[in-house]
């Protein structure tokens, strides 16, 4: 089984930046697609993006200008860099993984079947 531990959640001002980190442990991580999702109160969980071990990445169109996902295969970490944070961004952010498939590239979106416990992000002045 894979375990995912997120960190870095905080309260930031509108327009500010924040970097979230995820440390993964478990088997076959080099074959797995990993990334981030978020969920705000009263809203559906929504995809942010994902990255394969090859470095191939995808971020949803509405956020690709502000959010960047990176992966370090040696450290088994996946980071989410968020810039220009907006009032819509407060949520619990979850690191996620696809444990069912061998993935070497990303095209057209992300699919996940396991998540960490999440880290809280708030935006306030």
Coordinates of N, CA and C in Angstrom, one line a residue:
X1 N 0.8 -1.2 0.0 CA 0.0 0.0 0.0 C 0.9 1.2 0.0
X2 N 0.4 2.3 -0.7 CA 1.1 3.5 -0.7 C 0.5 4.5 0.3
X3 N 1.4 5.2 1.0 CA 1.0 6.2 1.9 C 1.5 7.6 1.4
X4 N 0.6 8.6 1.6 CA 0.9 9.9 1.1 C 0.7 10.9 2.3
X5 N 1.7 11.7 2.5 CA 1.7 12.7 3.6 C 1.9 14.1 3.0
X6 N 0.9 15.0 3.1 CA 1.0 16.3 2.6 C 1.5 17.3 3.7
X7 N 2.1 18.4 3.3 CA 2.5 19.4 4.3 C 2.5 20.7 3.5
X8 N 2.6 21.8 4.3 CA 2.8 23.1 3.7 C 1.5 24.0 3.7
X9 N 0.4 23.5 4.1 CA -0.8 24.3 4.1 C -0.7 25.4 5.1
X10 N -1.3 26.6 4.7 CA -1.2 27.8 5.6 C -2.2 28.8 5.2
X11 N -2.3 29.9 5.9 CA -3.1 31.0 5.5 C -2.3 32.1 4.8
X12 N -2.7 32.5 3.6 CA -1.9 33.4 2.8 C -2.9 34.5 2.4
X13 N -2.3 35.7 2.0 CA -3.0 36.8 1.5 C -3.5 36.6 0.0
X14 N -4.6 37.2 -0.4 CA -4.9 37.1 -1.8 C -3.7 37.6 -2.7
X15 N -3.5 36.9 -3.7 CA -2.3 37.2 -4.6 C -1.0 36.6 -4.1
X16 N -1.0 36.0 -3.0 CA 0.2 35.4 -2.5 C 0.5 34.0 -3.1
X17 N 1.6 33.4 -2.6 CA 2.1 32.2 -3.1 C 2.3 31.2 -2.0
X18 N 2.2 29.9 -2.3 CA 2.3 28.8 -1.4 C 2.8 27.6 -2.1
X19 N 3.7 26.8 -1.4 CA 4.2 25.6 -2.0 C 3.8 24.4 -1.0
X20 N 3.1 23.5 -1.6 CA 2.7 22.3 -0.8 C 3.6 21.1 -1.2
X21 N 3.9 20.2 -0.3 CA 4.7 19.1 -0.5 C 4.0 17.8 -0.2
X22 N 4.3 16.7 -0.8 CA 3.8 15.4 -0.6 C 4.9 14.4 -0.6
X23 N 5.0 13.6 0.5 CA 6.0 12.6 0.5 C 5.3 11.2 0.4
X24 N 5.7 10.4 -0.5 CA 5.1 9.1 -0.8 C 6.0 8.0 -0.3
X25 N 5.3 6.9 0.1 CA 6.1 5.7 0.5 C 5.3 4.5 0.0
X26 N 5.9 3.5 -0.4 CA 5.3 2.3 -0.9 C 5.9 1.7 -2.2
X27 N 5.3 0.7 -2.7 CA 5.9 0.0 -3.9 C 5.6 0.6 -5.2
X28 N 6.5 0.5 -6.1 CA 6.3 0.8 -7.5 C 5.9 2.2 -7.8
X29 N 6.4 3.1 -7.0 CA 6.1 4.5 -7.2 C 6.6 5.1 -8.5
X30 N 7.6 4.5 -9.1 CA 8.1 5.0 -10.3 C 7.2 4.7 -11.5
X31 N 6.2 3.8 -11.3 CA 5.3 3.5 -12.3 C 4.0 4.3 -12.2
X32 N 3.8 5.1 -11.2 CA 2.5 5.6 -10.9 C 2.4 7.1 -11.2
X33 N 1.2 7.4 -11.6 CA 0.8 8.8 -11.8 C 0.5 9.4 -10.5
X34 N 1.0 10.6 -10.1 CA 0.8 11.2 -8.9 C 0.4 12.7 -9.1
X35 N -0.3 13.3 -8.2 CA -0.7 14.7 -8.4 C -1.5 15.2 -7.2
X36 N -2.4 16.2 -7.5 CA -3.1 16.9 -6.4 C -4.5 17.1 -6.8
X37 N -5.4 17.1 -5.8 CA -6.8 17.5 -5.9 C -7.1 18.4 -4.8
X38 N -8.2 19.0 -4.8 CA -8.7 19.8 -3.7 C -10.2 19.8 -3.5
X39 N -10.6 20.1 -2.3 CA -12.0 20.1 -1.9 C -12.3 21.2 -1.0
X40 N -13.2 22.1 -1.4 CA -13.7 23.2 -0.5 C -15.0 22.7 0.1
X41 N -15.3 23.4 1.3 CA -16.6 23.0 1.9 C -17.8 23.2 1.0
X42 N -18.6 22.1 1.0 CA -19.8 22.1 0.2 C -19.6 22.0 -1.3
X43 N -18.4 21.7 -1.7 CA -18.1 21.5 -3.2 C -17.5 20.1 -3.4
X44 N -17.6 19.7 -4.7 CA -17.0 18.5 -5.1 C -15.5 18.5 -5.1
X45 N -14.9 17.4 -4.9 CA -13.5 17.3 -5.1 C -13.1 17.5 -6.5
X46 N -12.1 18.4 -6.8 CA -11.7 18.7 -8.1 C -10.3 18.5 -8.4
X47 N -10.0 18.1 -9.6 CA -8.6 17.8 -10.0 C -7.8 19.1 -10.2
X48 N -6.6 19.0 -9.8 CA -5.7 20.1 -10.0 C -4.7 19.7 -11.2
X49 N -4.0 18.6 -11.0 CA -3.1 18.2 -12.0 C -2.3 16.9 -11.6
X50 N -1.5 16.5 -12.4 CA -0.7 15.2 -12.1 C 0.6 15.2 -12.9
X51 N 1.5 14.3 -12.5 CA 2.8 14.2 -13.1 C 3.2 12.8 -13.1
X52 N 3.8 12.3 -14.1 CA 4.3 10.9 -14.2 C 5.8 11.0 -13.8
X53 N 6.4 9.8 -13.6 CA 7.8 9.7 -13.2 C 8.7 10.2 -14.3
X54 N 8.3 10.2 -15.5 CA 9.0 10.8 -16.6 C 9.1 12.3 -16.6
X55 N 8.3 12.9 -15.8 CA 8.2 14.4 -15.8 C 7.0 14.9 -16.6
X56 N 6.4 14.1 -17.4 CA 5.2 14.5 -18.1 C 4.1 15.0 -17.2
X57 N 3.6 16.2 -17.4 CA 2.6 16.8 -16.5 C 1.3 17.2 -17.2
X58 N 0.3 17.4 -16.4 CA -0.9 18.0 -16.8 C -1.5 18.8 -15.6
X59 N -1.9 20.0 -15.9 CA -2.7 20.9 -15.0 C -3.9 21.3 -15.7
X60 N -5.0 21.3 -15.0 CA -6.3 21.7 -15.6 C -6.2 23.1 -16.2
X61 N -6.9 23.3 -17.3 CA -6.8 24.5 -18.1 C -7.0 25.8 -17.2
X62 N -8.0 25.7 -16.3 CA -8.3 26.9 -15.5 C -7.3 27.3 -14.5
X63 N -6.3 26.5 -14.3 CA -5.3 26.8 -13.2 C -3.9 26.6 -13.7
X64 N -3.7 26.3 -14.9 CA -2.3 26.0 -15.4 C -1.4 27.2 -15.4
X65 N -2.0 28.4 -15.4 CA -1.3 29.6 -15.4 C -0.8 30.0 -14.0
X66 N -1.4 29.4 -13.0 CA -1.0 29.8 -11.6 C -0.4 28.6 -10.8
X67 N -0.8 27.4 -11.2 CA -0.3 26.2 -10.4 C 0.7 25.4 -11.2
X68 N 1.7 24.9 -10.5 CA 2.7 24.1 -11.2 C 3.0 22.8 -10.3
X69 N 3.0 21.7 -10.9 CA 3.3 20.4 -10.2 C 4.7 19.9 -10.6
X70 N 5.4 19.5 -9.7 CA 6.8 18.9 -9.9 C 6.9 17.6 -9.1
X71 N 7.9 16.8 -9.6 CA 8.1 15.5 -9.0 C 9.6 15.2 -8.9
X72 N 10.0 14.7 -7.7 CA 11.4 14.2 -7.5 C 11.3 12.7 -7.3
X73 N 11.8 12.0 -8.3 CA 11.7 10.5 -8.2 C 12.6 9.9 -7.1
X74 N 13.8 10.6 -6.9 CA 14.7 10.1 -5.9 C 14.2 10.2 -4.5
X75 N 13.5 11.3 -4.2 CA 13.0 11.6 -2.9 C 11.5 11.2 -2.7
X76 N 10.9 10.7 -3.8 CA 9.5 10.3 -3.8 C 8.6 11.4 -3.3
X77 N 8.8 12.6 -3.8 CA 8.0 13.8 -3.4 C 7.3 14.4 -4.7
X78 N 6.2 15.0 -4.4 CA 5.4 15.7 -5.4 C 5.0 17.0 -4.8
X79 N 5.4 18.1 -5.4 CA 5.1 19.4 -4.9 C 4.1 20.1 -5.8
X80 N 3.3 21.0 -5.1 CA 2.4 21.9 -5.8 C 2.7 23.3 -5.5
X81 N 3.2 24.1 -6.5 CA 3.4 25.5 -6.4 C 2.2 26.3 -6.8
X82 N 1.7 27.1 -5.9 CA 0.5 27.9 -6.2 C 0.9 29.4 -6.1
X83 N 0.6 30.1 -7.2 CA 0.9 31.5 -7.2 C -0.4 32.3 -7.5
X84 N -0.4 33.6 -7.1 CA -1.6 34.4 -7.3 C -2.9 33.8 -6.8
X85 N -2.8 33.4 -5.5 CA -4.0 32.8 -4.9 C -5.2 33.7 -4.8
X86 N -6.3 33.1 -5.1 CA -7.6 33.8 -5.2 C -8.6 33.3 -4.2
X87 N -9.7 34.1 -4.0 CA -10.7 33.7 -3.1 C -11.3 32.3 -3.3
X88 N -11.2 31.8 -4.5 CA -11.8 30.5 -4.8 C -10.8 29.3 -4.4
X89 N -9.6 29.6 -4.0 CA -8.6 28.6 -3.7 C -8.6 28.0 -2.3
X90 N -9.2 28.6 -1.3 CA -9.2 28.0 0.0 C -9.9 26.6 -0.1
X91 N -9.2 25.6 0.5 CA -9.7 24.2 0.4 C -8.7 23.3 1.1
X92 N -9.1 22.1 1.3 CA -8.2 21.1 1.7 C -7.6 20.5 0.5
X93 N -6.3 20.5 0.4 CA -5.5 20.0 -0.7 C -5.0 18.6 -0.4
X94 N -5.2 17.7 -1.3 CA -4.8 16.3 -1.2 C -3.8 15.9 -2.2
X95 N -2.8 15.2 -1.8 CA -1.9 14.5 -2.6 C -2.6 13.2 -3.1
X96 N -2.4 12.8 -4.3 CA -3.2 11.7 -4.8 C -2.3 10.8 -5.7
X97 N -2.7 9.6 -5.9 CA -2.0 8.6 -6.7 C -2.9 7.7 -7.5
X98 N -2.5 7.2 -8.6 CA -3.2 6.1 -9.4 C -2.4 4.9 -9.1
X99 N -2.9 4.0 -8.3 CA -2.2 2.7 -8.0 C -2.6 1.6 -8.9
X100 N -3.4 1.8 -9.9 CA -3.9 0.7 -10.7 C -3.2 0.6 -12.0
X101 N -2.5 1.6 -12.5 CA -2.0 1.6 -13.8 C -0.5 1.9 -13.8
X102 N 0.2 1.4 -14.9 CA 1.5 1.9 -15.2 C 1.4 3.0 -16.1
X103 N 1.9 4.2 -15.7 CA 1.8 5.4 -16.4 C 3.2 6.0 -16.7
X104 N 3.5 6.3 -17.9 CA 4.7 7.0 -18.3 C 4.5 8.4 -18.9
X105 N 3.3 8.7 -19.2 CA 3.0 10.0 -19.7 C 1.6 10.4 -19.4
X106 N 1.3 11.7 -19.5 CA 0.0 12.3 -19.2 C -0.6 13.0 -20.4
X107 N -1.8 12.7 -20.7 CA -2.5 13.3 -21.8 C -4.0 13.3 -21.5
X108 N -4.6 14.5 -21.5 CA -6.0 14.7 -21.4 C -6.6 14.6 -20.0
X109 N -5.8 14.6 -19.0 CA -6.4 14.6 -17.6 C -5.7 13.6 -16.7
X110 N -6.2 13.5 -15.5 CA -5.6 12.7 -14.4 C -6.7 11.8 -13.8
X111 N -6.3 10.6 -13.4 CA -7.2 9.7 -12.7 C -6.5 9.2 -11.4
X112 N -7.2 9.2 -10.3 CA -6.6 8.8 -9.0 C -7.5 7.8 -8.3
X113 N -6.9 7.0 -7.4 CA -7.8 6.1 -6.6 C -7.3 6.1 -5.2
X114 N -6.4 6.9 -4.8 CA -6.0 7.0 -3.4 C -5.5 8.4 -3.1
X115 N -5.7 8.8 -1.8 CA -5.4 10.2 -1.4 C -4.8 10.2 0.0
X116 N -4.0 11.2 0.3 CA -3.5 11.5 1.6 C -4.6 12.1 2.5
X117 N -4.2 12.5 3.7 CA -5.1 13.1 4.6 C -5.4 14.6 4.4
X118 N -4.6 15.2 3.5 CA -4.9 16.6 3.1 C -4.2 17.6 4.0
X119 N -4.1 18.8 3.4 CA -3.5 20.0 4.2 C -4.3 21.2 3.8
X120 N -4.6 22.0 4.8 CA -5.6 23.1 4.7 C -4.9 24.4 4.2
X121 N -5.5 25.0 3.2 CA -5.1 26.2 2.6 C -6.2 27.2 2.8
X122 N -5.9 28.4 3.4 CA -6.9 29.5 3.5 C -6.3 30.7 2.9
X123 N -7.2 31.6 2.4 CA -6.8 32.9 1.8 C -7.5 34.0 2.5
X124 N -6.8 34.9 3.1 CA -7.4 36.0 3.9 C -6.4 37.2 3.9
X125 N -7.0 38.4 4.1 CA -6.2 39.6 4.2 C -5.8 39.9 5.6

